[in-house]
Amino acid sequence: MTTSITSFTGTSDHLLDVRGLKTQFNTEAGTLRAVDDVSFHVDEGETLGLVGESGCGKSVTALSIMRLIQSPPGQIVDGEIWYQGENLLSLSEAEMRGIRGSSIGMIFQEPMTSLNPVLTIGRQITETLELHLKMTKAQANRRAAELLEMVGLPDAEDRLDTYPHQLSGGQRQRVMIAIALSCNPKLLIADEPTTALDVTIQAQILELLKSLANEMGTSLLIITHNLGVVARYADRVNVMYAGKIRESASSVDLYATPRHPYTVGLLRSVPRLDIDASDRLLPIDGEIPDGANLPSGCAFRNRCQWAVDRCGEESPPFEQVSDGHLSACYEWERVRSASEAAVS
């Protein structure tokens, strides 16, 4: 596979501005288009939610931003990723290493596999501080203890000498947050930050994450399949399906009047306090299509109750349907009408 990165034409006013990003993987079944012409932005101090089922391309989008796509088999083949006036795809690997962990932090899905099992918690924090902030060992140890205290771990100084397996899942996730925030990044990417945690611990972790981000002035990109997470914490939401963003709006607008059938399906399939307890949850029929063999037209049409003949002929454009609300659906007006009728 050859790389063909589009030449960039200028800077961006946004903190993060992703334009036409395409990330593909060579597989035995063919070329899998995991991220297919994705564009979005994150402003300073903003929390953006990226939502979708497993396999829709959310995590690959995050790894592409950090330039952590394993090659082979994966490769970023097109697009621009603007961050603070620089196109990250034009930087050398050495320059990119200077940004990872320092200017852009990332919390990975599973802390037990993300943390090094043979290094102490303290060393995994101090390593970042010594590398990016040039702290001495003593300074880094003091800062590491402060960070563990900041994320709510008791006996912070004693915890520096513990190993990941000696902590609970919630404690390990707090350590991951401490590492990600250690260098005061301007942007923090949280990829399924509460995976495998019970609901009580999930709430604690998310409240902590949002509180620390507000306190430090850090922008958040929260990647999740949990619509309840974005409803409470995100300012705006991007809904992703089969490698593309299908709908984008403020969290309030998205929940009130979704304009894409996939978003409607996601909302119908999760419990909500504003609907009768006797109402059945409605799963989305079918499965996400194979990214290496996508159907013609709209990739969601085989699962969509509003699909028309046109949906199978060409992919609908991602366009503005109201102020600040974008959707990739030919039948978005019917979807909106059905959503409004359901609410009333």
mmCIF file of C-alpha atoms in Angstrom:
data_model
loop_
_atom_site.group_PDB
_atom_site.id
_atom_site.type_symbol
_atom_site.label_atom_id
_atom_site.label_comp_id
_atom_site.label_asym_id
_atom_site.label_seq_id
_atom_site.Cartn_x
_atom_site.Cartn_y
_atom_site.Cartn_z
ATOM 1 C CA MET A 1 0.000 0.000 0.000
ATOM 2 C CA THR A 2 1.410 3.392 -0.903
ATOM 3 C CA THR A 3 0.910 6.481 1.210
ATOM 4 C CA SER A 4 -0.715 9.447 -0.463
ATOM 5 C CA ILE A 5 -1.125 12.133 2.177
ATOM 6 C CA THR A 6 -3.008 15.143 0.874
ATOM 7 C CA SER A 7 -0.859 18.272 0.887
ATOM 8 C CA PHE A 8 -2.143 20.690 3.517
ATOM 9 C CA THR A 9 -3.090 24.240 2.644
ATOM 10 C CA GLY A 10 -3.111 26.153 5.906
ATOM 11 C CA THR A 11 -3.408 26.131 9.683
ATOM 12 C CA SER A 12 -6.538 25.758 11.780
ATOM 13 C CA ASP A 13 -8.261 27.868 14.414
ATOM 14 C CA HIS A 14 -9.253 24.732 16.345
ATOM 15 C CA LEU A 15 -7.072 23.002 18.916
ATOM 16 C CA LEU A 16 -7.446 19.747 16.966
ATOM 17 C CA ASP A 17 -8.716 19.679 13.397
ATOM 18 C CA VAL A 18 -8.957 16.318 11.618
ATOM 19 C CA ARG A 19 -9.594 16.618 7.873
ATOM 20 C CA GLY A 20 -10.384 13.787 5.479
ATOM 21 C CA LEU A 21 -8.573 11.167 7.561
ATOM 22 C CA LYS A 22 -8.285 7.721 5.965
ATOM 23 C CA THR A 23 -6.690 4.778 7.747
ATOM 24 C CA GLN A 24 -6.645 1.359 6.128
ATOM 25 C CA PHE A 25 -5.469 -2.160 6.937
ATOM 26 C CA ASN A 26 -4.301 -4.805 4.482
ATOM 27 C CA THR A 27 -6.003 -8.100 5.320
ATOM 28 C CA GLU A 28 -6.408 -11.455 3.608
ATOM 29 C CA ALA A 29 -9.992 -10.444 2.820
ATOM 30 C CA GLY A 30 -8.871 -7.197 1.183
ATOM 31 C CA THR A 31 -8.314 -3.589 2.196
ATOM 32 C CA LEU A 32 -10.248 -2.714 5.338
ATOM 33 C CA ARG A 33 -11.212 0.970 5.428
ATOM 34 C CA ALA A 34 -11.287 1.402 9.197
ATOM 35 C CA VAL A 35 -11.403 5.208 9.048
ATOM 36 C CA ASP A 36 -12.846 6.478 5.799
ATOM 37 C CA ASP A 37 -12.706 10.225 5.128
ATOM 38 C CA VAL A 38 -13.340 11.378 8.700
ATOM 39 C CA SER A 39 -13.349 15.096 9.564
ATOM 40 C CA PHE A 40 -14.026 16.763 12.927
ATOM 41 C CA HIS A 41 -12.548 19.293 15.323
ATOM 42 C CA VAL A 42 -12.043 19.879 19.040
ATOM 43 C CA ASP A 43 -11.848 23.406 20.450
ATOM 44 C CA GLU A 44 -9.924 24.555 23.511
ATOM 45 C CA GLY A 45 -11.688 23.620 26.740
ATOM 46 C CA GLU A 46 -14.264 21.511 24.890
ATOM 47 C CA THR A 47 -15.352 17.937 25.529
ATOM 48 C CA LEU A 48 -16.213 16.011 22.361
ATOM 49 C CA GLY A 49 -17.804 12.565 22.405
ATOM 50 C CA LEU A 50 -17.109 9.993 19.686
ATOM 51 C CA VAL A 51 -19.764 7.280 19.850
ATOM 52 C CA GLY A 52 -20.465 4.033 18.022
ATOM 53 C CA GLU A 53 -20.574 0.250 18.214
ATOM 54 C CA SER A 54 -17.428 -1.829 18.538
ATOM 55 C CA GLY A 55 -15.662 -2.043 15.191
ATOM 56 C CA CYS A 56 -16.898 1.277 13.822
ATOM 57 C CA GLY A 57 -13.443 2.920 13.776
ATOM 58 C CA LYS A 58 -13.424 4.983 16.991
ATOM 59 C CA SER A 59 -10.220 3.606 18.491
ATOM 60 C CA VAL A 60 -8.437 3.566 15.127
ATOM 61 C CA THR A 61 -9.282 7.263 14.809
ATOM 62 C CA ALA A 62 -7.646 7.940 18.176
ATOM 63 C CA LEU A 63 -4.577 5.860 17.353
ATOM 64 C CA SER A 64 -4.298 7.676 14.019
ATOM 65 C CA ILE A 65 -4.247 11.040 15.805
ATOM 66 C CA MET A 66 -1.422 9.745 18.010
ATOM 67 C CA ARG A 67 0.243 8.109 14.985
ATOM 68 C CA LEU A 68 0.294 4.745 16.732
ATOM 69 C CA ILE A 69 -1.088 2.684 13.845
ATOM 70 C CA GLN A 70 0.993 -0.462 13.497
ATOM 71 C CA SER A 71 2.456 -0.711 10.011
ATOM 72 C CA PRO A 72 2.112 -3.242 8.524
ATOM 73 C CA PRO A 73 -0.750 -4.007 8.267
ATOM 74 C CA GLY A 74 -2.186 -0.533 8.950
ATOM 75 C CA GLN A 75 -1.410 2.803 7.348
ATOM 76 C CA ILE A 76 -2.750 6.343 7.273
ATOM 77 C CA VAL A 77 -3.212 6.855 3.549
ATOM 78 C CA ASP A 78 -4.748 10.317 3.368
ATOM 79 C CA GLY A 79 -5.875 13.331 5.359
ATOM 80 C CA GLU A 80 -4.578 16.006 7.697
ATOM 81 C CA ILE A 81 -4.413 16.138 11.497
ATOM 82 C CA TRP A 82 -3.863 19.726 12.603
ATOM 83 C CA TYR A 83 -2.855 20.341 16.199
ATOM 84 C CA GLN A 84 -1.777 23.765 17.474
ATOM 85 C CA GLY A 85 -0.736 24.947 14.038
ATOM 86 C CA GLU A 86 1.091 21.780 12.955
ATOM 87 C CA ASN A 87 -0.011 18.943 10.722
ATOM 88 C CA LEU A 88 0.922 15.894 12.789
ATOM 89 C CA LEU A 89 1.175 13.756 9.664
ATOM 90 C CA SER A 90 4.020 15.910 8.386
ATOM 91 C CA LEU A 91 6.146 15.536 11.540
ATOM 92 C CA SER A 92 9.071 13.160 11.921
ATOM 93 C CA GLU A 93 8.743 10.271 14.347
ATOM 94 C CA ALA A 94 11.104 12.039 16.771
ATOM 95 C CA GLU A 95 8.957 15.182 16.673
ATOM 96 C CA MET A 96 5.827 13.111 17.205
ATOM 97 C CA ARG A 97 7.355 11.425 20.252
ATOM 98 C CA GLY A 98 7.801 14.879 21.744
ATOM 99 C CA ILE A 99 4.056 15.503 21.422
ATOM 100 C CA ARG A 100 2.771 12.159 22.683
ATOM 101 C CA GLY A 101 2.295 12.252 26.438
ATOM 102 C CA SER A 102 3.409 15.871 26.637
ATOM 103 C CA SER A 103 1.026 17.959 24.557
ATOM 104 C CA ILE A 104 -1.509 15.197 23.818
ATOM 105 C CA GLY A 105 -2.258 12.606 26.488
ATOM 106 C CA MET A 106 -4.128 9.349 25.967
ATOM 107 C CA ILE A 107 -5.919 6.936 28.270
ATOM 108 C CA PHE A 108 -6.098 3.514 26.648
ATOM 109 C CA GLN A 109 -8.979 1.051 26.933
ATOM 110 C CA GLU A 110 -7.634 -1.537 29.365
ATOM 111 C CA PRO A 111 -5.230 -0.293 32.063
ATOM 112 C CA MET A 112 -4.026 -3.791 32.986
ATOM 113 C CA THR A 113 -2.599 -4.284 29.490
ATOM 114 C CA SER A 114 -1.548 -0.635 29.053
ATOM 115 C CA LEU A 115 0.519 -0.460 32.236
ATOM 116 C CA ASN A 116 3.870 -2.250 32.301
ATOM 117 C CA PRO A 117 3.526 -5.187 34.714
ATOM 118 C CA VAL A 118 7.231 -5.246 35.650
ATOM 119 C CA LEU A 119 7.597 -1.546 36.496
ATOM 120 C CA THR A 120 6.289 0.151 39.605
ATOM 121 C CA ILE A 121 3.487 2.665 39.339
ATOM 122 C CA GLY A 122 5.888 5.386 40.437
ATOM 123 C CA ARG A 123 8.412 4.599 37.709
ATOM 124 C CA GLN A 124 5.764 4.628 35.009
ATOM 125 C CA ILE A 125 4.796 8.161 36.045
ATOM 126 C CA THR A 126 8.284 9.524 36.648
ATOM 127 C CA GLU A 127 9.538 8.237 33.297
ATOM 128 C CA THR A 128 7.176 10.627 31.492
ATOM 129 C CA LEU A 129 8.091 13.551 33.741
ATOM 130 C CA GLU A 130 11.826 13.009 33.297
ATOM 131 C CA LEU A 131 11.509 12.612 29.534
ATOM 132 C CA HIS A 132 9.197 15.505 28.676
ATOM 133 C CA LEU A 133 9.662 17.977 31.551
ATOM 134 C CA LYS A 134 13.345 17.196 32.213
ATOM 135 C CA MET A 135 12.748 16.743 35.945
ATOM 136 C CA THR A 136 15.329 15.227 38.236
ATOM 137 C CA LYS A 137 14.523 11.909 39.883
ATOM 138 C CA ALA A 138 13.643 13.611 43.177
ATOM 139 C CA GLN A 139 11.434 16.198 41.476
ATOM 140 C CA ALA A 140 9.681 13.522 39.438
ATOM 141 C CA ASN A 141 8.996 11.410 42.533
ATOM 142 C CA ARG A 142 7.453 14.353 44.345
ATOM 143 C CA ARG A 143 5.308 15.225 41.329
ATOM 144 C CA ALA A 144 4.257 11.589 40.897
ATOM 145 C CA ALA A 145 3.009 11.474 44.486
ATOM 146 C CA GLU A 146 1.112 14.734 43.905
ATOM 147 C CA LEU A 147 -0.502 13.291 40.780
ATOM 148 C CA LEU A 148 -1.620 10.114 42.560
ATOM 149 C CA GLU A 149 -3.103 12.223 45.331
ATOM 150 C CA MET A 150 -4.805 14.420 42.737
ATOM 151 C CA VAL A 151 -6.543 11.405 41.152
ATOM 152 C CA GLY A 152 -7.760 10.199 44.548
ATOM 153 C CA LEU A 153 -5.423 7.336 45.411
ATOM 154 C CA PRO A 154 -4.935 7.084 49.205
ATOM 155 C CA ASP A 155 -1.422 6.853 50.663
ATOM 156 C CA ALA A 156 -0.031 8.279 47.436
ATOM 157 C CA GLU A 157 3.646 8.140 48.400
ATOM 158 C CA ASP A 158 3.417 4.483 49.420
ATOM 159 C CA ARG A 159 1.647 3.660 46.148
ATOM 160 C CA LEU A 160 4.707 4.687 44.129
ATOM 161 C CA ASP A 161 6.361 1.354 44.939
ATOM 162 C CA THR A 162 3.368 -0.830 44.043
ATOM 163 C CA TYR A 163 2.904 -2.794 40.821
ATOM 164 C CA PRO A 164 -0.200 -2.752 38.575
ATOM 165 C CA HIS A 165 -1.377 -6.216 39.685
ATOM 166 C CA GLN A 166 -1.550 -4.982 43.281
ATOM 167 C CA LEU A 167 -4.247 -2.416 42.403
ATOM 168 C CA SER A 168 -7.925 -2.768 41.638
ATOM 169 C CA GLY A 169 -9.317 -1.925 38.189
ATOM 170 C CA GLY A 170 -10.535 1.475 39.319
ATOM 171 C CA GLN A 171 -7.186 2.263 40.945
ATOM 172 C CA ARG A 172 -5.305 1.274 37.794
ATOM 173 C CA GLN A 173 -7.534 3.555 35.758
ATOM 174 C CA ARG A 174 -6.744 6.421 38.136
ATOM 175 C CA VAL A 175 -3.053 5.721 37.587
ATOM 176 C CA MET A 176 -3.620 5.900 33.824
ATOM 177 C CA ILE A 177 -5.305 9.279 34.264
ATOM 178 C CA ALA A 178 -2.381 10.475 36.383
ATOM 179 C CA ILE A 179 0.096 9.433 33.683
ATOM 180 C CA ALA A 180 -1.975 11.015 30.912
ATOM 181 C CA LEU A 181 -2.268 14.336 32.782
ATOM 182 C CA SER A 182 1.268 14.365 34.189
ATOM 183 C CA CYS A 183 2.630 16.872 31.656
ATOM 184 C CA ASN A 184 -0.470 19.116 31.610
ATOM 185 C CA PRO A 185 -1.522 18.274 28.030
ATOM 186 C CA LYS A 186 -3.809 20.598 26.099
ATOM 187 C CA LEU A 187 -5.726 17.604 24.721
ATOM 188 C CA LEU A 188 -6.611 14.331 26.421
ATOM 189 C CA ILE A 189 -7.961 11.383 24.426
ATOM 190 C CA ALA A 190 -9.877 8.918 26.611
ATOM 191 C CA ASP A 191 -10.516 5.687 24.706
ATOM 192 C CA GLU A 192 -13.278 3.785 26.526
ATOM 193 C CA PRO A 193 -11.918 5.014 29.888
ATOM 194 C CA THR A 194 -14.351 2.946 31.976
ATOM 195 C CA THR A 195 -14.232 -0.410 30.167
ATOM 196 C CA ALA A 196 -14.640 -3.420 32.509
ATOM 197 C CA LEU A 197 -15.392 -1.248 35.554
ATOM 198 C CA ASP A 198 -18.616 -1.533 37.535
ATOM 199 C CA VAL A 199 -21.106 1.298 37.182
ATOM 200 C CA THR A 200 -20.271 2.961 40.507
ATOM 201 C CA ILE A 201 -16.554 3.114 39.705
ATOM 202 C CA GLN A 202 -17.362 4.260 36.148
ATOM 203 C CA ALA A 203 -19.188 7.287 37.512
ATOM 204 C CA GLN A 204 -16.324 8.109 39.875
ATOM 205 C CA ILE A 205 -13.720 7.870 37.115
ATOM 206 C CA LEU A 206 -15.718 10.010 34.685
ATOM 207 C CA GLU A 207 -16.457 12.673 37.293
ATOM 208 C CA LEU A 208 -12.772 12.759 38.174
ATOM 209 C CA LEU A 209 -11.741 12.981 34.528
ATOM 210 C CA LYS A 210 -14.123 15.836 33.752
ATOM 211 C CA SER A 211 -13.258 17.691 36.964
ATOM 212 C CA LEU A 212 -9.502 17.488 36.359
ATOM 213 C CA ALA A 213 -9.906 18.518 32.708
ATOM 214 C CA ASN A 214 -11.885 21.599 33.737
ATOM 215 C CA GLU A 215 -9.381 22.427 36.456
ATOM 216 C CA MET A 216 -6.396 22.142 34.101
ATOM 217 C CA GLY A 217 -8.070 23.667 31.029
ATOM 218 C CA THR A 218 -7.618 20.438 29.073
ATOM 219 C CA SER A 219 -9.803 19.558 26.098
ATOM 220 C CA LEU A 220 -11.298 16.059 26.120
ATOM 221 C CA LEU A 221 -12.032 13.600 23.333
ATOM 222 C CA ILE A 222 -14.078 10.822 24.955
ATOM 223 C CA ILE A 223 -14.446 7.667 22.877
ATOM 224 C CA THR A 224 -17.232 5.377 24.032
ATOM 225 C CA HIS A 225 -20.145 3.154 23.050
ATOM 226 C CA ASN A 226 -22.065 4.395 26.105
ATOM 227 C CA LEU A 227 -24.508 7.140 25.175
ATOM 228 C CA GLY A 228 -25.089 7.891 28.842
ATOM 229 C CA VAL A 229 -21.466 8.995 29.133
ATOM 230 C CA VAL A 230 -21.681 11.574 26.373
ATOM 231 C CA ALA A 231 -25.088 12.805 27.529
ATOM 232 C CA ARG A 232 -23.622 13.882 30.850
ATOM 233 C CA TYR A 233 -20.090 14.922 29.952
ATOM 234 C CA ALA A 234 -19.793 15.946 26.282
ATOM 235 C CA ASP A 235 -20.489 19.354 24.768
ATOM 236 C CA ARG A 236 -20.773 17.917 21.262
ATOM 237 C CA VAL A 237 -21.154 14.374 19.923
ATOM 238 C CA ASN A 238 -19.974 12.651 16.741
ATOM 239 C CA VAL A 239 -21.741 9.377 15.918
ATOM 240 C CA MET A 240 -19.554 6.982 13.938
ATOM 241 C CA TYR A 241 -20.525 3.947 11.903
ATOM 242 C CA ALA A 242 -18.524 1.754 9.502
ATOM 243 C CA GLY A 243 -15.540 4.099 9.391
ATOM 244 C CA LYS A 244 -17.463 7.345 8.854
ATOM 245 C CA ILE A 245 -19.060 10.009 11.025
ATOM 246 C CA ARG A 246 -22.798 9.812 10.321
ATOM 247 C CA GLU A 247 -24.117 12.545 12.620
ATOM 248 C CA SER A 248 -22.675 15.462 14.574
ATOM 249 C CA ALA A 249 -24.448 17.863 16.922
ATOM 250 C CA SER A 250 -24.467 19.314 20.404
ATOM 251 C CA SER A 251 -25.290 16.647 22.972
ATOM 252 C CA VAL A 252 -28.561 18.412 23.820
ATOM 253 C CA ASP A 253 -29.674 18.600 20.178
ATOM 254 C CA LEU A 254 -28.567 15.072 19.368
ATOM 255 C CA TYR A 255 -30.607 13.555 22.184
ATOM 256 C CA ALA A 256 -33.642 15.757 21.596
ATOM 257 C CA THR A 257 -33.968 15.350 17.815
ATOM 258 C CA PRO A 258 -31.543 12.879 16.189
ATOM 259 C CA ARG A 259 -31.356 13.129 12.396
ATOM 260 C CA HIS A 260 -29.762 9.798 11.530
ATOM 261 C CA PRO A 261 -31.359 6.323 11.807
ATOM 262 C CA TYR A 262 -28.258 4.874 13.446
ATOM 263 C CA THR A 263 -28.374 7.467 16.235
ATOM 264 C CA VAL A 264 -32.061 6.703 16.744
ATOM 265 C CA GLY A 265 -31.191 3.010 16.995
ATOM 266 C CA LEU A 266 -28.510 3.670 19.593
ATOM 267 C CA LEU A 267 -30.863 5.800 21.680
ATOM 268 C CA ARG A 268 -33.628 3.179 21.542
ATOM 269 C CA SER A 269 -31.314 0.403 22.695
ATOM 270 C CA VAL A 270 -30.214 1.888 26.030
ATOM 271 C CA PRO A 271 -32.224 2.373 29.256
ATOM 272 C CA ARG A 272 -33.392 5.945 29.925
ATOM 273 C CA LEU A 273 -35.006 7.592 32.923
ATOM 274 C CA ASP A 274 -37.367 9.639 30.740
ATOM 275 C CA ILE A 275 -39.234 6.626 29.313
ATOM 276 C CA ASP A 276 -41.654 4.216 30.950
ATOM 277 C CA ALA A 277 -39.992 1.255 32.648
ATOM 278 C CA SER A 278 -42.382 -1.095 30.863
ATOM 279 C CA ASP A 279 -41.228 0.024 27.405
ATOM 280 C CA ARG A 280 -39.038 -2.539 25.658
ATOM 281 C CA LEU A 281 -35.525 -1.666 24.581
ATOM 282 C CA LEU A 282 -35.168 -2.079 20.818
ATOM 283 C CA PRO A 283 -31.870 -3.548 19.567
ATOM 284 C CA ILE A 284 -30.494 -2.578 16.176
ATOM 285 C CA ASP A 285 -31.030 -5.526 13.849
ATOM 286 C CA GLY A 286 -28.075 -6.957 11.959
ATOM 287 C CA GLU A 287 -24.346 -6.328 12.302
ATOM 288 C CA ILE A 288 -21.790 -3.748 11.241
ATOM 289 C CA PRO A 289 -20.757 -4.597 7.650
ATOM 290 C CA ASP A 290 -17.318 -5.930 6.835
ATOM 291 C CA GLY A 291 -15.030 -2.923 6.384
ATOM 292 C CA ALA A 292 -13.200 -4.749 3.598
ATOM 293 C CA ASN A 293 -16.425 -5.410 1.713
ATOM 294 C CA LEU A 294 -18.811 -2.532 2.334
ATOM 295 C CA PRO A 295 -22.139 -2.467 0.479
ATOM 296 C CA SER A 296 -22.824 0.157 -2.150
ATOM 297 C CA GLY A 297 -24.506 3.361 -1.067
ATOM 298 C CA CYS A 298 -25.173 3.925 2.630
ATOM 299 C CA ALA A 299 -23.438 1.333 4.812
ATOM 300 C CA PHE A 300 -26.334 1.391 7.299
ATOM 301 C CA ARG A 301 -29.144 0.809 4.790
ATOM 302 C CA ASN A 302 -29.526 -2.949 5.444
ATOM 303 C CA ARG A 303 -30.292 -2.183 9.106
ATOM 304 C CA CYS A 304 -32.389 0.936 8.519
ATOM 305 C CA GLN A 305 -36.191 1.155 8.722
ATOM 306 C CA TRP A 306 -36.224 4.382 6.664
ATOM 307 C CA ALA A 307 -34.070 3.129 3.758
ATOM 308 C CA VAL A 308 -35.203 3.965 0.215
ATOM 309 C CA ASP A 309 -33.896 2.867 -3.193
ATOM 310 C CA ARG A 310 -31.551 5.835 -3.409
ATOM 311 C CA CYS A 311 -29.724 4.682 -0.270
ATOM 312 C CA GLY A 312 -28.363 1.687 -2.173
ATOM 313 C CA GLU A 313 -27.119 3.708 -5.124
ATOM 314 C CA GLU A 314 -24.824 6.313 -3.574
ATOM 315 C CA SER A 315 -23.558 7.235 -0.135
ATOM 316 C CA PRO A 316 -25.433 10.267 1.273
ATOM 317 C CA PRO A 317 -23.319 13.394 1.800
ATOM 318 C CA PHE A 318 -22.451 14.541 5.322
ATOM 319 C CA GLU A 319 -24.134 17.950 5.358
ATOM 320 C CA GLN A 320 -25.667 20.514 7.665
ATOM 321 C CA VAL A 321 -29.372 19.900 8.307
ATOM 322 C CA SER A 322 -29.836 22.623 10.946
ATOM 323 C CA ASP A 323 -27.648 25.070 12.858
ATOM 324 C CA GLY A 324 -24.643 23.119 14.132
ATOM 325 C CA HIS A 325 -26.256 19.781 13.273
ATOM 326 C CA LEU A 326 -24.881 17.572 10.477
ATOM 327 C CA SER A 327 -26.167 14.252 9.173
ATOM 328 C CA ALA A 328 -25.367 11.793 6.387
ATOM 329 C CA CYS A 329 -28.890 10.632 5.572
ATOM 330 C CA TYR A 330 -31.217 11.255 2.632
ATOM 331 C CA GLU A 331 -34.248 10.708 4.865
ATOM 332 C CA TRP A 332 -33.164 12.840 7.824
ATOM 333 C CA GLU A 333 -36.428 14.820 7.820
ATOM 334 C CA ARG A 334 -38.467 11.630 8.275
ATOM 335 C CA VAL A 335 -36.077 10.546 11.025
ATOM 336 C CA ARG A 336 -36.470 13.896 12.783
ATOM 337 C CA SER A 337 -40.267 13.788 12.512
ATOM 338 C CA ALA A 338 -40.362 10.271 13.978
ATOM 339 C CA SER A 339 -38.082 11.330 16.833
ATOM 340 C CA GLU A 340 -40.196 14.383 17.643
ATOM 341 C CA ALA A 341 -43.382 12.285 17.566
ATOM 342 C CA ALA A 342 -41.842 9.753 19.952
ATOM 343 C CA VAL A 343 -40.917 12.510 22.423
ATOM 344 C CA SER A 344 -44.354 14.139 22.308
#
